[in-house]
Amino acid sequence: MRPKELRDLTDEELAKRLADTRQELLNLRFQSATGALENAARLKLTKREIARILTIRQEREATLERR
């Protein structure tokens, strides 16, 4: 997802997306360890999406603190 799309999500939807993406990363790591991973670039993309989600959560928390 694009950062704009992630920012449009509610806090609950963002938390769900984070949990799903972390689960996907876990599955990809297992596939990589067993040699079943077909697209190694998917690991990098999944890590980036997790980082985007965490960044947006942090932005929201910082905005709340400033108020």
C-alpha positions as a Python dict, from the first residue, in 0.01 Angstrom:
ca = {
    (1, 'M'): (0, 0, 0),
    (2, 'R'): (103, 356, -57),
    (3, 'P'): (162, 584, 243),
    (4, 'K'): (-139, 796, 142),
    (5, 'E'): (-363, 490, 151),
    (6, 'L'): (-225, 387, 489),
    (7, 'R'): (-284, 735, 633),
    (8, 'D'): (-648, 711, 529),
    (9, 'L'): (-699, 403, 748),
    (10, 'T'): (-832, 427, 1101),
    (11, 'D'): (-613, 331, 1397),
    (12, 'E'): (-788, -6, 1426),
    (13, 'E'): (-749, -80, 1055),
    (14, 'L'): (-384, 22, 1073),
    (15, 'A'): (-325, -212, 1369),
    (16, 'K'): (-494, -497, 1179),
    (17, 'R'): (-284, -425, 871),
    (18, 'L'): (32, -427, 1084),
    (19, 'A'): (-58, -763, 1240),
    (20, 'D'): (-137, -913, 898),
    (21, 'T'): (185, -782, 747),
    (22, 'R'): (395, -913, 1036),
    (23, 'Q'): (231, -1253, 993),
    (24, 'E'): (309, -1241, 623),
    (25, 'L'): (674, -1160, 702),
    (26, 'L'): (691, -1457, 938),
    (27, 'N'): (554, -1686, 667),
    (28, 'L'): (799, -1548, 412),
    (29, 'R'): (1089, -1608, 651),
    (30, 'F'): (980, -1969, 696),
    (31, 'Q'): (957, -2012, 320),
    (32, 'S'): (1302, -1859, 281),
    (33, 'A'): (1451, -2091, 542),
    (34, 'T'): (1302, -2400, 378),
    (35, 'G'): (1394, -2293, 26),
    (36, 'A'): (1034, -2259, -86),
    (37, 'L'): (1044, -1881, -135),
    (38, 'E'): (993, -1796, -501),
    (39, 'N'): (1021, -1418, -484),
    (40, 'A'): (1297, -1303, -249),
    (41, 'A'): (1217, -937, -315),
    (42, 'R'): (885, -989, -137),
    (43, 'L'): (1073, -1005, 195),
    (44, 'K'): (1214, -657, 141),
    (45, 'L'): (878, -514, 33),
    (46, 'T'): (705, -660, 338),
    (47, 'K'): (964, -512, 574),
    (48, 'R'): (920, -173, 408),
    (49, 'E'): (544, -188, 450),
    (50, 'I'): (586, -265, 821),
    (51, 'A'): (819, 33, 851),
    (52, 'R'): (566, 257, 674),
    (53, 'I'): (288, 149, 908),
    (54, 'L'): (504, 204, 1217),
    (55, 'T'): (608, 547, 1088),
    (56, 'I'): (247, 652, 1037),
    (57, 'R'): (156, 528, 1386),
    (58, 'Q'): (444, 730, 1528),
    (59, 'E'): (334, 1040, 1336),
    (60, 'R'): (-14, 1007, 1480),
    (61, 'E'): (118, 970, 1833),
    (62, 'A'): (340, 1275, 1792),
    (63, 'T'): (43, 1475, 1663),
    (64, 'L'): (-163, 1376, 1968),
    (65, 'E'): (118, 1474, 2206),
    (66, 'R'): (144, 1821, 2055),
    (67, 'R'): (-222, 1896, 2120),
}
